[in-house]
Amino acid sequence: MKIYLALTVASLKMYFRNKQALFWALFFPLLIMIIFGIMNFDGFNSPNVGVYDAADNDASRALVQALGKSGDQELLDISMGSVEEIHHELEFGGSRAAIEIPANYGIPGEFAEIKVTYDERFQQERAVVSTILGQMTDAVFKEVAQVPDEYRVENSIAITESYVTGQGQGFKAWLIPGIAAMAIMQTGLLTVVFTLVRFKSQGVLRRLKATPIGASHFLAGQLTTKAIVVVLQTYVLVIVGAIVLGVSVGQGRMGAWFDLTILALLGGALFIALGLAVSGWAKNEETAAPIANIITMPMMFLSGVFFPLSVMPDWLTKWSQYLPLTYLADGMRAITVEGASITTLGTELAGLGVWIIIAFVIATRMFRWE
Amino acid sequence: MNSTNDPVIVAKDIHKKYGDIVAVNGISFDVRRGEVFGMLGPNGAGKTTTVEILEGMRDADSGEAIISGVNVKDDPTTVKAMIGVQLQQNAFFDKLKLTEIVDLYAKLYLAKVDPVEILSRVGLDHRKNSQYAELSGGQKQRLSIAVALVNDPIVLFLDEPTTGLDPQARRQVWALVKAIQENGATIVLTTHYMEEAEELCDRIAVVEDGQIIALGTPDALIDQLLETGFKPEKRVREATLDDVFLNLTGRDLRE
């Protein structure tokens, strides 16, 4: 225990005296967060709209398609979901409107009532969605029903509008947990790889092997250090990000910090294990760097760190939803943005758990001291 | 158990292969307590492999290595706790001060030491707040000897302690080795400098192709050679080029 403590203290000292590591762990993610936050990509995209299609017939599918695209022009960014899902998205800032298409839509002789709910804080988007919905409903009705003009759309379809006040804080609040998750990946994977591979190639690990403790104590000390760094880093990024970008964390729930700590440690364990696997396999820095980058770079862009997964094509998100960083970023986002408790994050915890097991199995198979 | 006359190191018919390459091919020797035992030989002769087997860093294919009555293969941890090791290639943590490095290694042996006192024994107390990367080659070697001393070892292994050092730094290391021996430690030293072996070692084993081809005191080995009728090609001069260099540049260390 005393030996383990001595090694942990020593490696903490080494870490915090390494200005470069601190830069990549703290200042670089903060910089990205602030730059993206100030640019505020909210206004650039077509509005996200959640649609629940209870009818699911030719007519309703034609309507959904028309809402998304007219000719070559992209209109609304549609994501399909259940009633609960689309309202949840709306409430927490994932979308700007929730549209419910009733089961009797498109059935001749029936009077169908389309319900649309807006976030009242986004009037500009409401106007866009409202206009497109009105026009497209009209156009599709005429085309599909193939009825003469005198059968007026008003007699068959009504659009009722309502409002909620969403709790979402927009792109800025959305961005912070994603960047914090990315920073956990960078610290866990990259700093473990670069410290261990350097110690290995310089012979530091070999020199430790000549002492009675063996190198496993050293490894335990290193991993404890990284776990401490990962948690501190998450706190700093979330707190500074929230202050600078002016958003609240976890809907004011204090338990959010505890939940974030747990997720940061799980994410840390996962990426540290991946780091061990890479540094076990690589003989020197030259072989370690490309492997580490091949693992981290795609995840930075495919795991919904900078942009929501919904802006990417479906064939890609089908796969990227299973990436370890996606689970971590989604979980941290649910906690900080929606104020969710960790007990409700079953999918994310299960996903992280499976990845942790995979990573540790690979790490124990791959790790070599020399 | 161990009387003072028992050898502190016993190497018995040690063999070691790396793939098809035979590194050590039946090496046996004893080292007495308080002795400085030198292993000489060209690069690749098997000196370092033999030393690493004694240190518990590698397992021999066959044969026995015993340190102070403990079989190294059976209980490497106990052996590692008793000995001090300077490897041929040493590296220590960057970003730590010298006192912190010495203190950390002392804790790994659960030993209580005053890091500054240990550093002053190798003449590095004036650099106690420096980091490893800032040291000169000779200072790095002396630090690695300091680290090898933290557990007050009964045997100290020095693998090529002066390779790559300038003559001043080399003499500094020699003085240090002599001082450590006077404190009662047993020392095993590998080198390919004959002058170093003659200066420091009580007995020498000459190693070639994984075998000991000659073993004895430096004087005895020279006498054996002369008995064969050997005549040096050049008359031995009163001084060497080393002496010329030291006379011109002074004996002070350049640090």
XYZ file of C-alpha atoms in Angstrom:
625
model
C 0.000 0.000 0.000
C 2.810 2.347 0.932
C 4.628 1.477 -2.278
C 1.479 1.980 -4.312
C 0.914 5.394 -2.694
C 4.509 6.442 -3.324
C 4.190 5.492 -6.992
C 0.844 7.261 -7.336
C 2.169 10.457 -5.740
C 5.262 10.337 -7.937
C 3.287 9.856 -11.128
C 0.849 12.627 -10.166
C 3.843 14.953 -9.712
C 5.169 13.894 -13.096
C 1.798 14.456 -14.719
C 1.176 17.918 -13.346
C 4.732 19.055 -14.129
C 4.193 18.063 -17.743
C 2.876 21.277 -19.255
C 2.194 19.668 -22.600
C -0.069 17.001 -21.128
C -1.982 19.665 -19.204
C -2.431 21.663 -22.365
C -4.005 18.739 -24.210
C -6.089 17.667 -21.237
C -7.543 21.050 -20.323
C -6.776 24.019 -22.525
C -7.256 22.358 -25.877
C -10.748 20.950 -25.146
C -11.751 24.254 -23.517
C -10.561 26.136 -26.560
C -12.609 23.944 -28.912
C -15.613 24.192 -26.620
C -15.493 27.971 -26.511
C -14.830 28.417 -30.229
C -17.691 26.104 -31.221
C -19.912 27.531 -28.515
C -19.385 31.094 -29.703
C -19.930 30.116 -33.326
C -23.222 28.629 -32.147
C -24.269 26.342 -34.940
C -27.928 26.442 -33.906
C -28.972 28.778 -36.693
C -27.098 27.084 -39.512
C -29.075 23.900 -39.826
C -32.586 23.355 -41.009
C -34.760 22.892 -37.894
C -34.805 19.444 -36.306
C -38.318 18.060 -36.161
C -39.479 14.879 -34.495
C -42.298 13.001 -36.250
C -44.559 10.267 -34.922
C -46.423 8.538 -37.733
C -49.327 6.511 -36.323
C -50.908 5.961 -39.745
C -47.816 4.605 -41.477
C -49.570 4.335 -44.850
C -48.658 5.600 -48.315
C -50.241 8.955 -47.688
C -48.507 9.568 -44.362
C -45.146 8.384 -45.690
C -45.520 10.760 -48.638
C -46.176 13.587 -46.208
C -43.110 12.793 -44.091
C -40.961 12.620 -47.181
C -42.296 15.918 -48.453
C -41.568 17.599 -45.130
C -37.947 16.537 -45.365
C -37.359 17.356 -48.984
C -39.096 19.087 -51.834
C -37.446 18.509 -55.183
C -33.777 19.261 -54.550
C -34.431 21.490 -51.593
C -33.816 20.243 -48.067
C -36.629 21.430 -45.837
C -36.872 20.015 -42.325
C -34.435 17.675 -40.579
C -36.815 14.841 -39.707
C -36.217 12.169 -37.090
C -38.899 9.531 -36.520
C -39.825 8.331 -33.054
C -42.569 7.408 -30.655
C -44.804 10.086 -29.112
C -42.698 9.977 -25.924
C -39.423 10.195 -27.810
C -40.317 13.166 -29.976
C -41.675 15.126 -27.009
C -38.626 14.262 -24.939
C -36.395 15.560 -27.729
C -38.426 18.744 -27.950
C -38.344 19.329 -24.228
C -34.593 18.984 -23.958
C -33.627 20.980 -26.987
C -32.951 18.098 -29.392
C -35.633 19.343 -31.767
C -37.737 22.439 -32.390
C -41.073 20.787 -33.091
C -42.876 17.481 -32.546
C -45.393 16.391 -35.167
C -47.925 13.615 -34.535
C -49.668 12.133 -37.562
C -52.891 10.377 -36.446
C -53.774 6.776 -37.345
C -56.659 7.812 -39.588
C -54.556 10.116 -41.736
C -54.974 9.472 -45.439
C -58.023 7.243 -45.045
C -60.799 8.543 -47.337
C -63.736 10.003 -45.518
C -61.913 10.319 -42.205
C -61.127 13.623 -40.576
C -57.487 13.567 -39.457
C -56.042 15.903 -36.874
C -52.279 16.477 -37.077
C -50.898 17.731 -33.790
C -47.755 19.833 -33.744
C -46.000 21.096 -30.647
C -43.383 23.853 -30.680
C -40.764 25.086 -28.252
C -42.132 28.576 -27.652
C -38.653 29.995 -27.179
C -37.817 29.450 -30.847
C -40.356 31.550 -32.738
C -38.299 31.791 -35.891
C -38.094 28.008 -36.231
C -41.787 27.750 -35.337
C -42.644 29.994 -38.268
C -40.528 27.914 -40.665
C -41.960 24.588 -39.508
C -45.522 25.920 -39.487
C -45.272 27.227 -43.059
C -43.686 24.071 -44.443
C -46.145 21.815 -42.625
C -49.133 23.781 -43.922
C -47.948 23.899 -47.515
C -46.824 20.290 -47.681
C -49.946 18.902 -46.062
C -51.951 20.721 -48.695
C -49.803 19.628 -51.619
C -49.541 15.983 -50.557
C -53.251 15.738 -49.880
C -54.023 16.850 -53.401
C -51.474 14.619 -55.007
C -52.231 11.435 -53.104
C -55.953 11.816 -52.826
C -56.170 12.816 -56.478
C -59.269 14.747 -55.706
C -60.654 17.718 -57.521
C -60.039 21.099 -55.980
C -63.511 21.352 -54.520
C -62.724 18.624 -51.978
C -60.936 21.060 -49.737
C -58.133 19.937 -47.486
C -59.769 21.793 -44.603
C -62.598 19.295 -44.641
C -60.291 16.316 -44.258
C -57.259 17.488 -42.281
C -56.729 19.918 -39.423
C -53.451 21.064 -37.937
C -53.593 21.958 -34.268
C -50.689 23.777 -32.704
C -49.556 23.862 -29.088
C -46.513 25.080 -27.200
C -44.177 23.911 -24.524
C -41.298 25.734 -22.917
C -38.360 23.495 -23.575
C -35.621 23.072 -21.015
C -32.926 22.592 -23.592
C -30.214 25.213 -23.607
C -29.325 24.789 -27.205
C -26.111 23.830 -28.892
C -23.843 25.363 -26.229
C -25.189 23.157 -23.452
C -25.206 20.224 -25.831
C -21.555 20.782 -26.729
C -20.036 20.781 -23.216
C -20.598 17.135 -22.197
C -19.518 15.932 -25.650
C -16.198 17.768 -25.426
C -15.711 16.549 -21.849
C -16.278 12.967 -23.062
C -13.801 13.495 -25.878
C -11.246 14.815 -23.373
C -11.691 11.657 -21.267
C -10.907 9.610 -24.350
C -7.830 11.701 -25.140
C -6.465 11.569 -21.591
C -7.244 7.901 -21.132
C -5.908 6.688 -24.405
C -3.283 9.142 -25.599
C -1.499 10.017 -22.352
C -1.415 6.365 -21.250
C 0.006 5.337 -24.600
C 2.612 8.064 -24.769
C 3.838 7.793 -21.161
C 4.019 4.016 -21.139
C 5.562 3.649 -24.570
C 8.182 6.251 -23.689
C 8.973 4.558 -20.369
C 9.143 1.256 -22.171
C 11.455 2.385 -24.962
C 13.719 4.361 -22.580
C 14.079 1.388 -20.248
C 12.346 2.950 -17.225
C 10.053 -0.080 -16.930
C 13.042 -2.408 -17.166
C 14.777 -0.593 -14.340
C 11.627 -1.027 -12.220
C 11.685 -4.721 -13.009
C 15.051 -4.891 -11.214
C 13.367 -3.834 -7.939
C 11.418 -6.238 -5.741
C 8.068 -4.609 -6.556
C 7.869 -5.565 -10.195
C 6.146 -3.317 -12.654
C 2.510 -4.080 -11.810
C 2.602 -1.723 -8.820
C 3.939 0.926 -11.105
C 1.073 0.303 -13.504
C -1.488 0.548 -10.694
C 0.005 3.896 -9.673
C -0.110 5.158 -13.237
C -3.732 4.110 -13.680
C -4.811 5.722 -10.403
C -3.162 8.922 -11.541
C -5.009 8.869 -14.834
C -8.322 8.170 -13.089
C -7.785 11.192 -10.809
C -6.828 13.340 -13.791
C -9.884 12.221 -15.782
C -12.290 13.183 -12.986
C -10.635 16.547 -12.265
C -10.535 17.303 -15.966
C -14.250 16.558 -16.349
C -15.090 18.896 -13.453
C -12.935 21.696 -14.855
C -14.282 21.366 -18.406
C -17.927 21.206 -17.363
C -17.650 24.030 -14.810
C -15.611 26.394 -16.960
C -17.681 25.533 -20.029
C -20.924 26.194 -18.174
C -19.675 29.526 -16.838
C -18.174 30.793 -20.084
C -21.059 29.659 -22.288
C -23.642 30.583 -19.661
C -25.570 27.330 -19.283
C -26.653 25.320 -16.245
C -25.535 21.794 -15.420
C -27.870 18.880 -14.692
C -30.932 21.122 -14.447
C -29.516 22.263 -11.099
C -29.526 18.739 -9.636
C -26.526 18.307 -7.291
C -26.528 14.546 -7.803
C -25.512 15.226 -11.387
C -21.928 15.776 -10.221
C -21.838 12.386 -8.544
C -23.294 10.744 -11.659
C -20.784 12.566 -13.859
C -17.950 11.305 -11.667
C -19.128 7.708 -12.087
C -19.420 8.084 -15.851
C -16.020 9.798 -16.062
C -14.441 6.894 -14.145
C -16.145 4.295 -16.344
C -15.087 6.141 -19.483
C -11.604 6.564 -18.005
C -11.338 2.824 -17.261
C -12.436 1.992 -20.793
C -10.008 4.281 -22.595
C -7.133 3.580 -20.186
C -7.558 -0.136 -20.944
C -7.526 0.629 -24.672
C -4.400 2.710 -24.046
C -2.750 -0.236 -22.274
C -3.583 -2.493 -25.191
C -2.031 -0.078 -27.688
C 1.071 0.586 -25.558
C 1.495 -3.127 -24.988
C 1.476 -3.760 -28.662
C 3.575 -0.801 -29.817
C 7.330 -0.937 -29.440
C 8.003 2.785 -29.694
C 6.370 6.170 -30.189
C 6.492 5.911 -33.973
C 4.226 2.860 -34.066
C 2.043 3.949 -31.149
C 1.035 7.363 -32.486
C -0.746 6.247 -35.684
C -2.633 3.476 -33.891
C -3.779 5.829 -31.152
C -4.922 8.337 -33.766
C -6.715 5.725 -35.838
C -8.765 4.865 -32.761
C -9.471 8.383 -31.508
C -9.875 10.479 -34.660
C -12.918 8.753 -36.202
C -14.659 8.651 -32.832
C -14.199 12.402 -32.436
C -16.389 12.891 -35.497
C -18.662 9.832 -35.426
C -19.737 9.878 -31.785
C -21.727 13.070 -31.706
C -19.107 15.196 -29.961
C -19.312 18.297 -32.143
C -22.542 17.670 -34.054
C -25.613 15.572 -33.287
C -25.637 12.105 -34.815
C -28.885 13.086 -36.553
C -27.020 15.281 -39.075
C -25.166 12.213 -40.332
C -26.538 9.707 -42.834
C -28.532 6.846 -41.328
C -26.222 4.094 -42.612
C -23.415 5.717 -40.611
C -25.314 6.318 -37.375
C -26.503 2.710 -37.493
C -22.885 1.804 -36.698
C -21.598 4.819 -34.838
C -24.249 4.511 -32.124
C -22.286 1.491 -30.835
C -18.964 3.338 -30.521
C -17.643 3.604 -26.948
C -17.384 7.384 -27.147
C -21.020 7.604 -28.295
C -22.189 5.841 -25.144
C -20.011 8.060 -22.962
C -21.016 11.314 -24.679
C -24.726 10.376 -24.712
C -24.644 9.442 -21.029
C -22.851 12.603 -19.952
C -25.183 14.680 -22.098
C -28.290 13.109 -20.564
C -26.941 14.006 -17.118
C -25.795 17.559 -17.774
C -28.420 18.672 -20.300
C -31.540 16.769 -19.283
C -30.768 16.385 -15.595
C -31.216 12.628 -15.954
C -30.116 10.336 -13.140
C -27.485 7.716 -13.907
C -30.017 5.014 -12.941
C -32.021 5.817 -16.086
C -29.034 5.395 -18.413
C -29.335 1.640 -18.915
C -28.280 1.596 -22.577
C -25.240 3.802 -22.025
C -24.076 1.881 -18.939
C -24.529 -1.470 -20.669
C -22.674 -0.200 -23.755
C -19.794 1.127 -21.659
C -19.713 -2.092 -19.627
C -19.385 -4.283 -22.695
C -16.641 -2.060 -24.108
C -14.753 -2.049 -20.777
C -14.734 -5.856 -20.761
C -13.581 -5.997 -24.391
C -10.851 -3.416 -23.747
C -9.528 -5.188 -20.635
C -9.438 -8.551 -22.377
C -7.438 -7.033 -25.246
C -5.182 -5.158 -22.805
C -4.263 -8.255 -20.775
C -3.553 -10.190 -23.964
C -1.466 -7.435 -25.527
C 0.502 -5.891 -22.684
C 4.261 -6.555 -22.559
C 6.800 -4.953 -20.262
C 9.669 -4.777 -22.744
C 24.187 -20.709 7.838
C 26.360 -18.265 5.936
C 29.741 -17.901 7.470
C 31.811 -14.983 6.217
C 33.931 -17.405 4.219
C 30.997 -18.722 2.181
C 30.798 -17.189 -1.263
C 28.079 -14.539 -1.462
C 27.466 -15.322 -5.139
C 27.523 -18.790 -6.679
C 27.033 -19.270 -10.408
C 26.937 -22.940 -11.393
C 27.029 -24.043 -15.028
C 24.646 -21.370 -16.332
C 23.301 -21.762 -19.868
C 21.100 -19.337 -21.791
C 19.997 -19.290 -25.407
C 18.022 -16.659 -27.332
C 16.462 -18.640 -30.115
C 19.396 -20.267 -31.889
C 21.974 -17.903 -30.446
C 23.877 -19.223 -27.441
C 24.463 -16.275 -25.115
C 25.831 -18.115 -22.063
C 27.356 -21.548 -22.487
C 28.197 -23.028 -19.089
C 29.505 -20.241 -16.866
C 30.513 -21.040 -13.261
C 32.223 -18.849 -10.653
C 32.048 -17.828 -7.000
C 32.344 -14.335 -5.551
C 33.554 -13.870 -1.990
C 32.145 -11.361 0.436
C 33.698 -7.909 0.089
C 35.305 -8.721 -3.243
C 35.187 -6.660 -6.447
C 34.682 -9.237 -9.178
C 35.183 -8.128 -12.762
C 33.741 -9.696 -15.900
C 35.683 -8.711 -18.986
C 35.037 -9.451 -22.569
C 34.104 -8.039 -25.933
C 30.539 -6.913 -26.675
C 28.189 -9.862 -27.071
C 30.384 -12.199 -25.028
C 27.580 -12.950 -22.568
C 28.584 -10.705 -19.643
C 25.332 -8.793 -19.433
C 23.149 -11.902 -19.808
C 25.074 -13.617 -16.991
C 24.700 -10.570 -14.752
C 20.985 -10.270 -15.536
C 20.442 -13.914 -14.596
C 22.157 -13.240 -11.255
C 19.955 -10.163 -10.774
C 16.744 -12.108 -11.338
C 15.967 -10.131 -14.488
C 16.133 -13.221 -16.707
C 15.727 -16.918 -16.156
C 18.595 -19.222 -17.090
C 17.789 -22.217 -19.307
C 19.800 -24.397 -16.952
C 22.288 -24.055 -14.104
C 21.989 -22.332 -10.754
C 22.452 -18.763 -9.565
C 22.582 -18.298 -5.790
C 22.917 -14.979 -3.975
C 23.628 -15.137 -0.252
C 22.144 -18.615 -0.031
C 18.963 -17.776 -1.982
C 18.314 -19.434 -5.330
C 17.566 -16.587 -7.724
C 15.165 -18.549 -9.908
C 13.093 -19.761 -6.927
C 12.826 -16.433 -5.135
C 13.759 -13.505 -7.359
C 11.883 -11.009 -5.166
C 14.011 -11.748 -2.094
C 17.153 -11.538 -4.184
C 16.077 -8.240 -5.761
C 15.478 -6.813 -2.286
C 19.040 -7.683 -1.196
C 20.969 -6.452 -4.211
C 21.620 -3.117 -5.898
C 21.489 -2.923 -9.657
C 22.896 -0.585 -12.226
C 21.734 -1.686 -15.657
C 23.702 -1.072 -18.808
C 20.972 1.206 -20.083
C 19.502 3.198 -17.233
C 16.527 5.442 -17.399
C 14.644 7.209 -14.680
C 11.441 9.175 -14.597
C 11.597 12.589 -16.143
C 9.845 15.499 -14.407
C 11.086 14.284 -11.003
C 13.888 15.926 -9.013
C 16.861 13.748 -8.109
C 15.819 13.711 -4.440
C 12.356 12.539 -5.492
C 13.785 9.767 -7.666
C 16.019 8.498 -4.823
C 13.145 8.795 -2.348
C 10.760 6.917 -4.657
C 13.188 4.035 -5.187
C 13.908 3.865 -1.450
C 10.160 3.479 -0.859
C 9.987 0.655 -3.388
C 12.347 -1.232 -1.032
C 10.475 0.078 2.016
C 13.813 1.580 3.045
C 14.208 4.780 5.024
C 16.969 6.932 3.620
C 17.962 10.553 3.480
C 17.977 11.233 -0.281
C 20.387 14.149 0.062
C 22.847 11.969 2.008
C 22.707 9.271 -0.686
C 23.198 11.895 -3.394
C 26.175 13.360 -1.521
C 27.790 9.911 -1.447
C 27.939 9.984 -5.239
C 28.792 13.698 -5.352
C 25.427 14.856 -6.683
C 24.090 16.746 -3.656
C 24.623 20.042 -5.486
C 22.198 18.862 -8.193
C 19.536 17.554 -5.869
C 16.804 19.760 -7.368
C 17.698 19.011 -10.991
C 15.781 16.611 -13.200
C 17.279 13.472 -14.713
C 17.306 14.840 -18.276
C 19.451 17.805 -17.191
C 22.348 15.624 -15.988
C 25.582 14.919 -17.876
C 26.483 11.345 -18.804
C 28.751 10.876 -15.791
C 26.151 12.365 -13.463
C 23.502 10.007 -14.829
C 25.775 7.038 -14.134
C 26.425 8.279 -10.612
C 22.707 8.785 -10.042
C 22.039 5.230 -11.151
C 24.661 4.056 -8.644
C 23.014 6.208 -5.961
C 19.654 4.585 -6.733
C 21.308 1.165 -6.530
C 22.454 2.022 -2.989
C 19.075 2.946 -1.463
C 18.480 -0.508 0.038
C 22.034 -0.825 1.457
C 22.667 -3.845 -0.811
C 24.914 -6.771 0.112
C 25.840 -7.129 -3.556
C 26.090 -4.325 -6.061
C 25.940 -5.142 -9.793
C 27.452 -2.530 -12.093
C 27.031 -3.255 -15.798
C 29.556 -1.179 -17.755
C 29.408 1.742 -15.340
C 31.928 3.907 -17.228
C 31.119 3.202 -20.869
C 30.863 6.475 -22.747
C 32.312 8.633 -19.957
C 35.235 11.011 -20.307
C 38.416 10.208 -18.317
C 37.573 12.637 -15.506
C 34.088 11.213 -14.996
C 35.471 7.670 -15.250
C 37.912 8.318 -12.421
C 35.121 9.798 -10.341
C 33.134 6.577 -10.762
C 36.212 4.512 -9.857
C 36.691 6.463 -6.641
C 33.030 5.878 -5.870
C 33.284 2.116 -6.458
C 36.324 1.916 -4.164
C 34.505 3.853 -1.445
C 31.506 1.519 -1.691
C 33.768 -1.514 -1.433
C 35.435 -0.066 1.664
C 31.981 0.103 3.229
C 31.832 -3.681 2.940
C 29.701 -4.282 -0.161
C 30.484 -7.003 -2.661
C 30.613 -5.703 -6.221
C 30.217 -7.426 -9.573
C 31.348 -5.226 -12.421
C 31.371 -5.721 -16.170
C 33.620 -3.662 -18.378
C 35.601 -3.745 -21.561
C 38.216 -1.354 -20.257
C 41.263 -3.318 -19.108
C 42.595 -0.376 -17.185
C 39.351 -0.214 -15.220
C 39.535 -3.913 -14.375
C 43.136 -3.585 -13.237
C 42.332 -0.523 -11.131
C 39.230 -1.861 -9.378
C 38.939 -5.632 -9.466
C 40.267 -8.161 -6.972
C 39.571 -10.970 -9.424
C 38.678 -11.056 -13.089
C 36.821 -13.497 -15.310
C 37.506 -13.109 -19.022
C 34.396 -14.093 -20.978
C 34.232 -15.023 -24.624
C 31.469 -16.771 -26.602
C 29.474 -17.400 -23.446
C 32.301 -19.096 -21.573
C 34.904 -18.054 -19.009
C 38.284 -18.488 -20.692
C 40.429 -17.167 -17.837
C 39.819 -16.460 -14.151
C 42.156 -15.021 -11.493
C 43.617 -11.872 -9.959
C 44.867 -9.290 -12.464
C 48.476 -9.965 -11.389
C 48.094 -13.734 -11.682
C 46.623 -13.424 -15.178
C 49.497 -11.190 -16.299
C 52.056 -13.547 -14.751
C 50.463 -16.527 -16.517
C 50.773 -14.705 -19.807
C 54.417 -13.794 -19.234
C 55.210 -17.411 -18.314
C 54.192 -18.424 -21.827
C 57.074 -16.298 -23.064
C 54.882 -13.439 -24.211
C 56.643 -10.141 -25.016
C 54.650 -6.937 -25.412
C 55.073 -5.432 -28.859
C 55.967 -2.030 -27.517
C 57.978 -1.192 -24.460
C 55.568 -0.168 -21.742
C 55.992 3.502 -21.126
C 55.937 5.170 -17.761
C 52.737 7.108 -18.628
C 49.732 6.504 -20.857
C 47.841 8.789 -23.241
C 45.126 8.861 -20.598
C 47.629 10.453 -18.228
C 48.582 12.992 -20.892
C 44.924 13.918 -21.389
C 44.283 14.247 -17.670
C 47.487 16.226 -17.194
C 46.451 18.669 -19.909
C 42.751 19.005 -19.040
C 42.972 18.563 -15.280
C 41.280 16.065 -13.037
C 38.299 18.249 -12.214
C 34.942 17.049 -13.420
C 33.307 19.119 -16.152
C 29.803 19.673 -14.857
